[in-house]
PDB file of C-alpha atoms in Angstrom:
ATOM      1  CA  UNK A1115      98.839 201.645  24.907  1.00 50.00           C
ATOM      2  CA  UNK A1116      99.735 198.675  27.067  1.00 52.00           C
ATOM      3  CA  UNK A1117     101.224 196.918  24.031  1.00 53.00           C
ATOM      4  CA  UNK A1118     103.504 199.892  23.302  1.00 52.00           C
ATOM      5  CA  UNK A1119     104.703 200.055  26.927  1.00 48.00           C
ATOM      6  CA  UNK A1120     105.419 196.320  26.935  1.00 51.00           C
ATOM      7  CA  UNK A1121     107.502 196.573  23.762  1.00 49.00           C
ATOM      8  CA  UNK A1122     109.501 199.497  25.166  1.00 44.00           C
ATOM      9  CA  UNK A1123     110.101 197.663  28.438  1.00 46.00           C
ATOM     10  CA  UNK A1124     111.241 194.489  26.656  1.00 47.00           C
ATOM     11  CA  UNK A1125     113.616 196.460  24.410  1.00 50.00           C
ATOM     12  CA  UNK A1126     115.140 198.246  27.409  1.00 48.00           C
ATOM     13  CA  UNK A1127     115.541 194.955  29.264  1.00 45.00           C
ATOM     14  CA  UNK A1128     117.411 193.317  26.377  1.00 45.00           C
ATOM     15  CA  UNK A1129     119.731 196.312  25.982  1.00 44.00           C
ATOM     16  CA  UNK A1130     120.492 196.167  29.683  1.00 46.00           C
ATOM     17  CA  UNK A1131     121.279 192.472  29.589  1.00 40.00           C
ATOM     18  CA  UNK A1132     123.575 192.902  26.601  1.00 45.00           C
ATOM     19  CA  UNK A1133     125.464 195.670  28.386  1.00 46.00           C
ATOM     20  CA  UNK A1134     125.889 193.651  31.571  1.00 45.00           C
ATOM     21  CA  UNK A1135     127.336 190.423  30.175  1.00 43.00           C
ATOM     22  CA  UNK A1136     128.970 189.006  27.032  1.00 42.00           C
ATOM     23  CA  UNK A1137     127.108 185.741  27.621  1.00 39.00           C
ATOM     24  CA  UNK A1138     123.914 185.126  25.663  1.00 37.00           C
ATOM     25  CA  UNK A1139     121.456 182.292  25.156  1.00 33.00           C
ATOM     26  CA  UNK A1140     120.943 180.575  21.825  1.00 37.00           C
ATOM     27  CA  UNK A1141     117.585 179.076  20.894  1.00 38.00           C
ATOM     28  CA  UNK A1142     119.438 176.352  18.990  1.00 38.00           C
ATOM     29  CA  UNK A1143     121.398 175.262  22.063  1.00 37.00           C
ATOM     30  CA  UNK A1144     120.130 173.109  24.898  1.00 38.00           C
ATOM     31  CA  UNK A1145     117.590 174.849  27.112  1.00 37.00           C
ATOM     32  CA  UNK A1146     119.324 177.401  29.303  1.00 37.00           C
ATOM     33  CA  UNK A1147     122.860 176.719  27.974  1.00 38.00           C
ATOM     34  CA  UNK A1148     125.030 179.834  28.044  1.00 39.00           C
ATOM     35  CA  UNK A1149     127.097 180.674  24.983  1.00 39.00           C
ATOM     36  CA  UNK A1150     129.611 183.399  24.145  1.00 42.00           C
ATOM     37  CA  UNK A1151     128.863 186.110  21.542  1.00 46.00           C
ATOM     38  CA  UNK A1152     130.435 183.796  18.932  1.00 51.00           C
ATOM     39  CA  UNK A1153     127.864 181.135  19.740  1.00 49.00           C
ATOM     40  CA  UNK A1154     130.271 178.775  21.550  1.00 54.00           C
ATOM     41  CA  UNK A1155     130.026 177.556  25.165  1.00 52.00           C
ATOM     42  CA  UNK A1156     132.197 179.641  27.528  1.00 55.00           C
ATOM     43  CA  UNK A1157     135.576 178.236  28.571  1.00 54.00           C
ATOM     44  CA  UNK A1158     135.131 176.376  31.871  1.00 52.00           C
ATOM     45  CA  UNK A1159     137.086 177.501  34.911  1.00 52.00           C
ATOM     46  CA  UNK A1160     140.192 175.274  34.994  1.00 53.00           C
ATOM     47  CA  UNK A1161     140.597 172.888  37.911  1.00 54.00           C
ATOM     48  CA  UNK A1162     143.938 173.412  39.727  1.00 58.00           C
ATOM     49  CA  UNK A1163     146.384 170.778  38.534  1.00 71.00           C
ATOM     50  CA  UNK A1164     148.183 169.175  41.461  1.00 85.00           C
ATOM     51  CA  UNK A1165     148.820 165.703  42.797  1.00 91.00           C
ATOM     52  CA  UNK A1166     145.435 165.493  44.501  1.00 91.00           C
ATOM     53  CA  UNK A1167     143.536 166.412  41.325  1.00 90.00           C
ATOM     54  CA  UNK A1168     145.273 163.855  39.099  1.00 91.00           C
ATOM     55  CA  UNK A1169     142.492 161.541  37.955  1.00 91.00           C
ATOM     56  CA  UNK A1170     144.211 159.653  35.126  1.00 92.00           C
ATOM     57  CA  UNK A1171     145.869 156.306  35.676  1.00 96.00           C
ATOM     58  CA  UNK A1172     149.289 157.330  37.005  1.00 97.00           C
ATOM     59  CA  UNK A1173     152.400 155.273  37.706  1.00 98.00           C
ATOM     60  CA  UNK A1174     155.133 156.752  39.870  1.00 98.00           C
ATOM     61  CA  UNK A1175     158.609 155.206  39.847  1.00 99.00           C
ATOM     62  CA  UNK A1176     161.142 156.303  42.450  1.00 99.00           C
ATOM     63  CA  UNK A1177     164.748 155.845  41.303  1.00 99.00           C
ATOM     64  CA  UNK A1178     166.951 156.351  44.351  1.00 99.00           C
ATOM     65  CA  UNK A1179     170.713 156.745  44.761  1.00 99.00           C
ATOM     66  CA  UNK A1180     172.109 154.218  47.253  1.00 98.00           C
ATOM     67  CA  UNK A1181     175.808 154.875  46.636  1.00 97.00           C
ATOM     68  CA  UNK A1182     178.490 155.121  49.309  1.00 97.00           C
ATOM     69  CA  UNK A1183     178.450 158.918  49.523  1.00 96.00           C
ATOM     70  CA  UNK A1184     175.131 158.672  51.346  1.00 97.00           C
ATOM     71  CA  UNK A1185     176.826 157.000  54.306  1.00 96.00           C
ATOM     72  CA  UNK A1186     180.512 157.985  54.121  1.00 94.00           C
ATOM     73  CA  UNK A1187     182.775 160.983  53.599  1.00 92.00           C
ATOM     74  CA  UNK A1188     183.532 161.386  49.895  1.00 88.00           C
ATOM     75  CA  UNK A1189     185.959 163.352  47.745  1.00 86.00           C
ATOM     76  CA  UNK A1190     184.100 165.548  45.242  1.00 81.00           C
ATOM     77  CA  UNK A1191     185.309 168.047  42.658  1.00 81.00           C
ATOM     78  CA  UNK A1192     183.992 171.504  43.547  1.00 82.00           C
ATOM     79  CA  UNK A1193     185.273 174.593  41.782  1.00 83.00           C
ATOM     80  CA  UNK A1194     188.011 172.588  40.096  1.00 82.00           C
ATOM     81  CA  UNK A1195     189.498 171.203  43.295  1.00 86.00           C
ATOM     82  CA  UNK A1196     189.014 168.137  45.439  1.00 88.00           C
ATOM     83  CA  UNK A1197     186.828 168.666  48.501  1.00 87.00           C
ATOM     84  CA  UNK A1198     185.908 166.121  51.158  1.00 91.00           C
ATOM     85  CA  UNK A1199     182.150 166.198  51.713  1.00 90.00           C
ATOM     86  CA  UNK A1200     180.207 164.618  54.599  1.00 91.00           C
ATOM     87  CA  UNK A1201     177.657 161.803  54.270  1.00 95.00           C
ATOM     88  CA  UNK A1202     174.505 163.094  52.619  1.00 96.00           C
ATOM     89  CA  UNK A1203     171.803 160.883  54.165  1.00 97.00           C
ATOM     90  CA  UNK A1204     173.425 158.323  56.502  1.00 96.00           C
ATOM     91  CA  UNK A1205     170.195 157.247  58.208  1.00 96.00           C
ATOM     92  CA  UNK A1206     168.129 157.394  55.003  1.00 97.00           C
ATOM     93  CA  UNK A1207     165.902 159.862  56.833  1.00 96.00           C
ATOM     94  CA  UNK A1208     165.578 162.126  53.794  1.00 97.00           C
ATOM     95  CA  UNK A1209     165.167 159.549  51.040  1.00 98.00           C
ATOM     96  CA  UNK A1210     162.958 157.105  52.873  1.00 98.00           C
ATOM     97  CA  UNK A1211     161.183 159.853  54.801  1.00 97.00           C
ATOM     98  CA  UNK A1212     160.203 161.987  51.794  1.00 98.00           C
ATOM     99  CA  UNK A1213     158.897 159.013  49.828  1.00 98.00           C
ATOM    100  CA  UNK A1214     157.082 157.543  52.842  1.00 98.00           C
ATOM    101  CA  UNK A1215     155.376 160.874  53.498  1.00 98.00           C
ATOM    102  CA  UNK A1216     154.252 161.083  49.883  1.00 98.00           C
ATOM    103  CA  UNK A1217     152.949 157.518  49.990  1.00 98.00           C
ATOM    104  CA  UNK A1218     151.023 158.282  53.173  1.00 98.00           C
ATOM    105  CA  UNK A1219     149.568 161.509  51.794  1.00 97.00           C
ATOM    106  CA  UNK A1220     148.282 159.900  48.585  1.00 97.00           C
ATOM    107  CA  UNK A1221     147.642 156.299  49.587  1.00 97.00           C
ATOM    108  CA  UNK A1222     143.934 156.945  48.986  1.00 97.00           C
ATOM    109  CA  UNK A1223     144.506 157.579  45.263  1.00 97.00           C
ATOM    110  CA  UNK A1224     143.146 154.419  43.668  1.00 97.00           C
ATOM    111  CA  UNK A1225     144.409 155.556  40.251  1.00 96.00           C
ATOM    112  CA  UNK A1226     148.043 155.570  41.459  1.00 98.00           C
ATOM    113  CA  UNK A1227     150.512 152.694  41.051  1.00 99.00           C
ATOM    114  CA  UNK A1228     153.871 152.629  42.797  1.00 99.00           C
ATOM    115  CA  UNK A1229     157.399 151.563  41.860  1.00 99.00           C
ATOM    116  CA  UNK A1230     160.697 151.731  43.739  1.00 99.00           C
ATOM    117  CA  UNK A1231     164.292 150.940  42.784  1.00 99.00           C
ATOM    118  CA  UNK A1232     167.806 151.919  43.836  1.00 99.00           C
ATOM    119  CA  UNK A1233     171.108 152.243  42.015  1.00 99.00           C
ATOM    120  CA  UNK A1234     174.599 151.663  43.414  1.00 98.00           C
ATOM    121  CA  UNK A1235     177.873 150.022  42.408  1.00 96.00           C
ATOM    122  CA  UNK A1236     177.400 149.116  38.755  1.00 96.00           C
ATOM    123  CA  UNK A1237     173.746 148.152  38.784  1.00 97.00           C
ATOM    124  CA  UNK A1238     170.259 148.501  40.183  1.00 99.00           C
ATOM    125  CA  UNK A1239     167.852 146.743  42.516  1.00 98.00           C
ATOM    126  CA  UNK A1240     164.119 146.899  41.922  1.00 99.00           C
ATOM    127  CA  UNK A1241     162.342 146.463  45.253  1.00 99.00           C
ATOM    128  CA  UNK A1242     158.974 146.318  43.481  1.00 99.00           C
ATOM    129  CA  UNK A1243     159.311 143.783  40.672  1.00 98.00           C
ATOM    130  CA  UNK A1244     157.689 140.853  38.891  1.00 97.00           C
ATOM    131  CA  UNK A1245     160.441 138.381  39.695  1.00 97.00           C
ATOM    132  CA  UNK A1246     163.395 140.163  38.104  1.00 98.00           C
ATOM    133  CA  UNK A1247     165.195 142.527  40.490  1.00 98.00           C
ATOM    134  CA  UNK A1248     166.846 144.268  37.537  1.00 98.00           C
ATOM    135  CA  UNK A1249     163.534 145.501  36.113  1.00 99.00           C
ATOM    136  CA  UNK A1250     161.129 147.581  38.217  1.00 99.00           C
ATOM    137  CA  UNK A1251     157.381 147.092  38.041  1.00 99.00           C
ATOM    138  CA  UNK A1252     154.371 148.905  39.482  1.00 99.00           C
ATOM    139  CA  UNK A1253     151.909 147.930  42.168  1.00 99.00           C
ATOM    140  CA  UNK A1254     148.550 149.397  43.195  1.00 98.00           C
ATOM    141  CA  UNK A1255     149.140 147.999  46.689  1.00 98.00           C
ATOM    142  CA  UNK A1256     150.283 150.646  49.169  1.00 98.00           C
ATOM    143  CA  UNK A1257     151.459 147.947  51.590  1.00 98.00           C
ATOM    144  CA  UNK A1258     153.749 146.445  48.938  1.00 98.00           C
ATOM    145  CA  UNK A1259     155.334 149.848  48.404  1.00 99.00           C
ATOM    146  CA  UNK A1260     155.641 150.368  52.156  1.00 99.00           C
ATOM    147  CA  UNK A1261     157.373 146.997  52.493  1.00 98.00           C
ATOM    148  CA  UNK A1262     159.802 148.012  49.752  1.00 99.00           C
ATOM    149  CA  UNK A1263     160.702 151.193  51.630  1.00 99.00           C
ATOM    150  CA  UNK A1264     161.244 149.254  54.843  1.00 98.00           C
ATOM    151  CA  UNK A1265     163.529 146.811  53.030  1.00 98.00           C
ATOM    152  CA  UNK A1266     165.461 149.748  51.574  1.00 98.00           C
ATOM    153  CA  UNK A1267     165.867 151.166  55.073  1.00 97.00           C
ATOM    154  CA  UNK A1268     167.681 148.034  56.220  1.00 97.00           C
ATOM    155  CA  UNK A1269     170.220 147.955  53.360  1.00 96.00           C
ATOM    156  CA  UNK A1270     173.718 149.440  53.317  1.00 96.00           C
ATOM    157  CA  UNK A1271     174.599 152.354  51.037  1.00 98.00           C
ATOM    158  CA  UNK A1272     177.847 151.634  49.197  1.00 97.00           C
ATOM    159  CA  UNK A1273     179.669 151.793  45.899  1.00 96.00           C
ATOM    160  CA  UNK A1274     179.401 154.090  42.923  1.00 95.00           C
ATOM    161  CA  UNK A1275     176.584 156.006  41.224  1.00 95.00           C
ATOM    162  CA  UNK A1276     175.466 154.321  37.985  1.00 96.00           C
ATOM    163  CA  UNK A1277     173.030 156.800  36.442  1.00 97.00           C
ATOM    164  CA  UNK A1278     173.055 154.984  33.123  1.00 97.00           C
ATOM    165  CA  UNK A1279     172.076 151.664  34.660  1.00 98.00           C
ATOM    166  CA  UNK A1280     169.292 153.448  36.551  1.00 99.00           C
ATOM    167  CA  UNK A1281     167.844 155.224  33.509  1.00 99.00           C
ATOM    168  CA  UNK A1282     168.022 152.031  31.450  1.00 99.00           C
ATOM    169  CA  UNK A1283     166.217 150.050  34.153  1.00 99.00           C
ATOM    170  CA  UNK A1284     163.540 152.742  34.470  1.00 99.00           C
ATOM    171  CA  UNK A1285     162.977 152.582  30.723  1.00 99.00           C
ATOM    172  CA  UNK A1286     162.745 148.786  30.814  1.00 99.00           C
ATOM    173  CA  UNK A1287     160.277 148.943  33.685  1.00 99.00           C
ATOM    174  CA  UNK A1288     157.903 151.180  31.754  1.00 99.00           C
ATOM    175  CA  UNK A1289     158.409 149.275  28.496  1.00 99.00           C
ATOM    176  CA  UNK A1290     157.437 146.032  30.261  1.00 98.00           C
ATOM    177  CA  UNK A1291     154.388 147.460  32.018  1.00 99.00           C
ATOM    178  CA  UNK A1292     151.300 145.465  30.912  1.00 98.00           C
ATOM    179  CA  UNK A1293     149.231 148.661  31.021  1.00 98.00           C
ATOM    180  CA  UNK A1294     151.545 150.643  28.737  1.00 98.00           C
ATOM    181  CA  UNK A1295     149.307 150.450  25.676  1.00 97.00           C
ATOM    182  CA  UNK A1296     146.017 149.877  27.463  1.00 97.00           C
ATOM    183  CA  UNK A1297     142.944 151.992  26.811  1.00 96.00           C
ATOM    184  CA  UNK A1298     143.695 153.929  30.006  1.00 94.00           C
ATOM    185  CA  UNK A1299     146.971 155.259  28.532  1.00 95.00           C
ATOM    186  CA  UNK A1300     148.644 155.795  31.941  1.00 97.00           C
ATOM    187  CA  UNK A1301     151.050 158.607  32.661  1.00 96.00           C
ATOM    188  CA  UNK A1302     154.458 157.762  34.132  1.00 98.00           C
ATOM    189  CA  UNK A1303     156.319 159.970  36.584  1.00 97.00           C
ATOM    190  CA  UNK A1304     159.952 158.987  37.198  1.00 98.00           C
ATOM    191  CA  UNK A1305     161.404 160.680  40.287  1.00 98.00           C
ATOM    192  CA  UNK A1306     165.207 160.401  40.302  1.00 99.00           C
ATOM    193  CA  UNK A1307     167.063 161.266  43.533  1.00 99.00           C
ATOM    194  CA  UNK A1308     170.864 161.566  43.753  1.00 98.00           C
ATOM    195  CA  UNK A1309     173.588 163.282  45.755  1.00 97.00           C
ATOM    196  CA  UNK A1310     176.322 163.334  43.123  1.00 91.00           C
ATOM    197  CA  UNK A1311     177.784 162.585  39.713  1.00 89.00           C
ATOM    198  CA  UNK A1312     177.204 159.540  37.515  1.00 94.00           C
ATOM    199  CA  UNK A1313     180.054 157.048  37.402  1.00 92.00           C
ATOM    200  CA  UNK A1314     179.071 155.088  34.291  1.00 93.00           C
ATOM    201  CA  UNK A1315     179.107 157.922  31.725  1.00 91.00           C
ATOM    202  CA  UNK A1316     182.737 158.809  32.405  1.00 78.00           C
ATOM    203  CA  UNK A1317     184.460 159.779  35.623  1.00 68.00           C
ATOM    204  CA  UNK A1318     182.426 162.123  37.826  1.00 58.00           C
ATOM    205  CA  UNK A1319     182.230 165.629  36.304  1.00 64.00           C
ATOM    206  CA  UNK A1320     183.842 164.357  33.081  1.00 75.00           C
ATOM    207  CA  UNK A1321     180.630 162.546  32.124  1.00 79.00           C
ATOM    208  CA  UNK A1322     179.480 162.562  28.497  1.00 85.00           C
ATOM    209  CA  UNK A1323     176.303 164.717  28.350  1.00 90.00           C
ATOM    210  CA  UNK A1324     175.287 163.402  24.924  1.00 93.00           C
ATOM    211  CA  UNK A1325     175.027 159.887  26.350  1.00 95.00           C
ATOM    212  CA  UNK A1326     172.920 161.139  29.254  1.00 96.00           C
ATOM    213  CA  UNK A1327     170.577 162.937  26.860  1.00 97.00           C
ATOM    214  CA  UNK A1328     170.281 159.876  24.627  1.00 98.00           C
ATOM    215  CA  UNK A1329     169.217 157.723  27.569  1.00 98.00           C
ATOM    216  CA  UNK A1330     166.649 160.292  28.710  1.00 99.00           C
ATOM    217  CA  UNK A1331     165.256 160.458  25.176  1.00 99.00           C
ATOM    218  CA  UNK A1332     165.049 156.654  25.122  1.00 99.00           C
ATOM    219  CA  UNK A1333     163.118 156.737  28.400  1.00 99.00           C
ATOM    220  CA  UNK A1334     160.693 159.363  27.099  1.00 98.00           C
ATOM    221  CA  UNK A1335     160.161 157.565  23.803  1.00 98.00           C
ATOM    222  CA  UNK A1336     158.624 154.490  25.447  1.00 98.00           C
ATOM    223  CA  UNK A1337     155.359 156.407  25.841  1.00 98.00           C
ATOM    224  CA  UNK A1338     155.683 159.766  24.042  1.00 97.00           C
ATOM    225  CA  UNK A1339     153.981 162.573  25.927  1.00 95.00           C
ATOM    226  CA  UNK A1340     153.223 160.325  28.891  1.00 96.00           C
ATOM    227  CA  UNK A1341     156.619 160.019  30.603  1.00 97.00           C
ATOM    228  CA  UNK A1342     158.283 162.714  32.688  1.00 97.00           C
ATOM    229  CA  UNK A1343     161.622 162.605  34.499  1.00 98.00           C
ATOM    230  CA  UNK A1344     161.977 164.769  37.592  1.00 97.00           C
ATOM    231  CA  UNK A1345     165.250 165.004  39.514  1.00 98.00           C
ATOM    232  CA  UNK A1346     166.325 165.877  43.036  1.00 98.00           C
ATOM    233  CA  UNK A1347     169.814 166.791  44.246  1.00 98.00           C
ATOM    234  CA  UNK A1348     170.180 166.327  47.991  1.00 98.00           C
ATOM    235  CA  UNK A1349     172.915 166.756  50.595  1.00 96.00           C
ATOM    236  CA  UNK A1350     174.428 169.370  52.876  1.00 92.00           C
ATOM    237  CA  UNK A1351     177.101 170.472  50.397  1.00 92.00           C
ATOM    238  CA  UNK A1352     176.289 172.197  47.128  1.00 91.00           C
ATOM    239  CA  UNK A1353     178.077 170.558  44.180  1.00 92.00           C
ATOM    240  CA  UNK A1354     177.381 172.879  41.212  1.00 91.00           C
ATOM    241  CA  UNK A1355     178.315 170.468  38.417  1.00 89.00           C
ATOM    242  CA  UNK A1356     176.114 167.703  39.827  1.00 92.00           C
ATOM    243  CA  UNK A1357     173.270 170.152  40.417  1.00 95.00           C
ATOM    244  CA  UNK A1358     173.493 171.474  36.867  1.00 95.00           C
ATOM    245  CA  UNK A1359     173.463 167.951  35.451  1.00 95.00           C
ATOM    246  CA  UNK A1360     170.359 166.932  37.391  1.00 97.00           C
ATOM    247  CA  UNK A1361     168.659 170.191  36.469  1.00 98.00           C
ATOM    248  CA  UNK A1362     169.377 169.618  32.772  1.00 97.00           C
ATOM    249  CA  UNK A1363     168.122 166.034  33.047  1.00 98.00           C
ATOM    250  CA  UNK A1364     164.774 167.244  34.389  1.00 97.00           C
ATOM    251  CA  UNK A1365     164.493 169.816  31.611  1.00 97.00           C
ATOM    252  CA  UNK A1366     165.282 167.173  28.998  1.00 98.00           C
ATOM    253  CA  UNK A1367     162.792 164.777  30.564  1.00 97.00           C
ATOM    254  CA  UNK A1368     159.924 167.283  30.775  1.00 96.00           C
ATOM    255  CA  UNK A1369     160.003 167.169  34.571  1.00 96.00           C
ATOM    256  CA  UNK A1370     160.787 169.299  37.601  1.00 96.00           C
ATOM    257  CA  UNK A1371     164.031 169.821  39.544  1.00 97.00           C
ATOM    258  CA  UNK A1372     164.645 170.450  43.232  1.00 97.00           C
ATOM    259  CA  UNK A1373     167.774 171.048  45.289  1.00 97.00           C
ATOM    260  CA  UNK A1374     167.418 169.884  48.879  1.00 97.00           C
ATOM    261  CA  UNK A1375     169.630 170.672  51.860  1.00 95.00           C
ATOM    262  CA  UNK A1376     169.075 167.591  53.974  1.00 92.00           C
ATOM    263  CA  UNK A1377     170.129 169.431  57.135  1.00 88.00           C
ATOM    264  CA  UNK A1378     167.058 171.655  57.043  1.00 86.00           C
ATOM    265  CA  UNK A1379     164.396 171.105  54.428  1.00 85.00           C
ATOM    266  CA  UNK A1380     160.636 171.245  53.989  1.00 89.00           C
ATOM    267  CA  UNK A1381     160.853 169.494  50.631  1.00 95.00           C
ATOM    268  CA  UNK A1382     157.939 167.313  49.548  1.00 95.00           C
ATOM    269  CA  UNK A1383     157.848 164.911  46.615  1.00 97.00           C
ATOM    270  CA  UNK A1384     154.776 166.850  45.465  1.00 94.00           C
ATOM    271  CA  UNK A1385     157.171 169.653  44.468  1.00 92.00           C
ATOM    272  CA  UNK A1386     158.597 167.622  41.586  1.00 95.00           C
ATOM    273  CA  UNK A1387     155.546 165.762  40.331  1.00 89.00           C
ATOM    274  CA  UNK A1388     155.056 167.613  37.057  1.00 62.00           C
ATOM    275  CA  UNK A1389     151.593 169.088  36.671  1.00 59.00           C
ATOM    276  CA  UNK A1390     151.817 170.080  33.013  1.00 52.00           C
ATOM    277  CA  UNK A1391     150.760 166.596  31.909  1.00 49.00           C
ATOM    278  CA  UNK A1392     148.847 165.406  34.945  1.00 53.00           C
ATOM    279  CA  UNK A1393     145.507 164.916  33.185  1.00 56.00           C
ATOM    280  CA  UNK A1394     146.377 165.141  29.510  1.00 55.00           C
TER     281      UNK A1394
END
């Protein structure tokens, strides 16, 4: 009698458990390990992917426009006509401020390395380098990066906007990184900030897009799947052709794009650090 009741109770209990949950336990799995009805472990709840949760070795290179339009009135082509536009960041408060804030927020990330370079005139200047100011490098030292930003703050913005020189230097910096092919397989985030058109792919809005794309592809190919190019257009005047170019560059480079009005913005560098590859 008792045996019959026990069997009925056990059968009812198992039916109830099956109805309540698709998870079951397999005698062939480790003790107490849940499995799905197909016998496989359930998919774990994904961890939110953001800058704070990046745990892979990560190298962030800031490529910053230091051309004359940052500090002086400039003639730009908007809607097919010439328009005089005001200085975009005369005190460097946006460029230096946004990067400094990001550095402060994530200075505790021991897996982060930092790089910083500018482009103006016909060339570049790498403020973090290994002895060659034409080729950027990366440092794990937050103070070294902070010193680079302070040095940038004391320099004069002038000259043209050589995108091509900047992209080439960024590529060379990654290609020369001693950790490029290390077991850690670091990810590289290139954050490219500009207020206007390139001047070394053709004149202003008459740039050659195929050349731009080729240089972005060359940058990405240094470490396939581990390099992203994000872009930021900043200023108080919207220049559609320049915005569209920077947006297309980010798309080509598997990165993010942001448009920032420097007169009133809550922009953070976090907004353009791509999360799709942060821990892959």
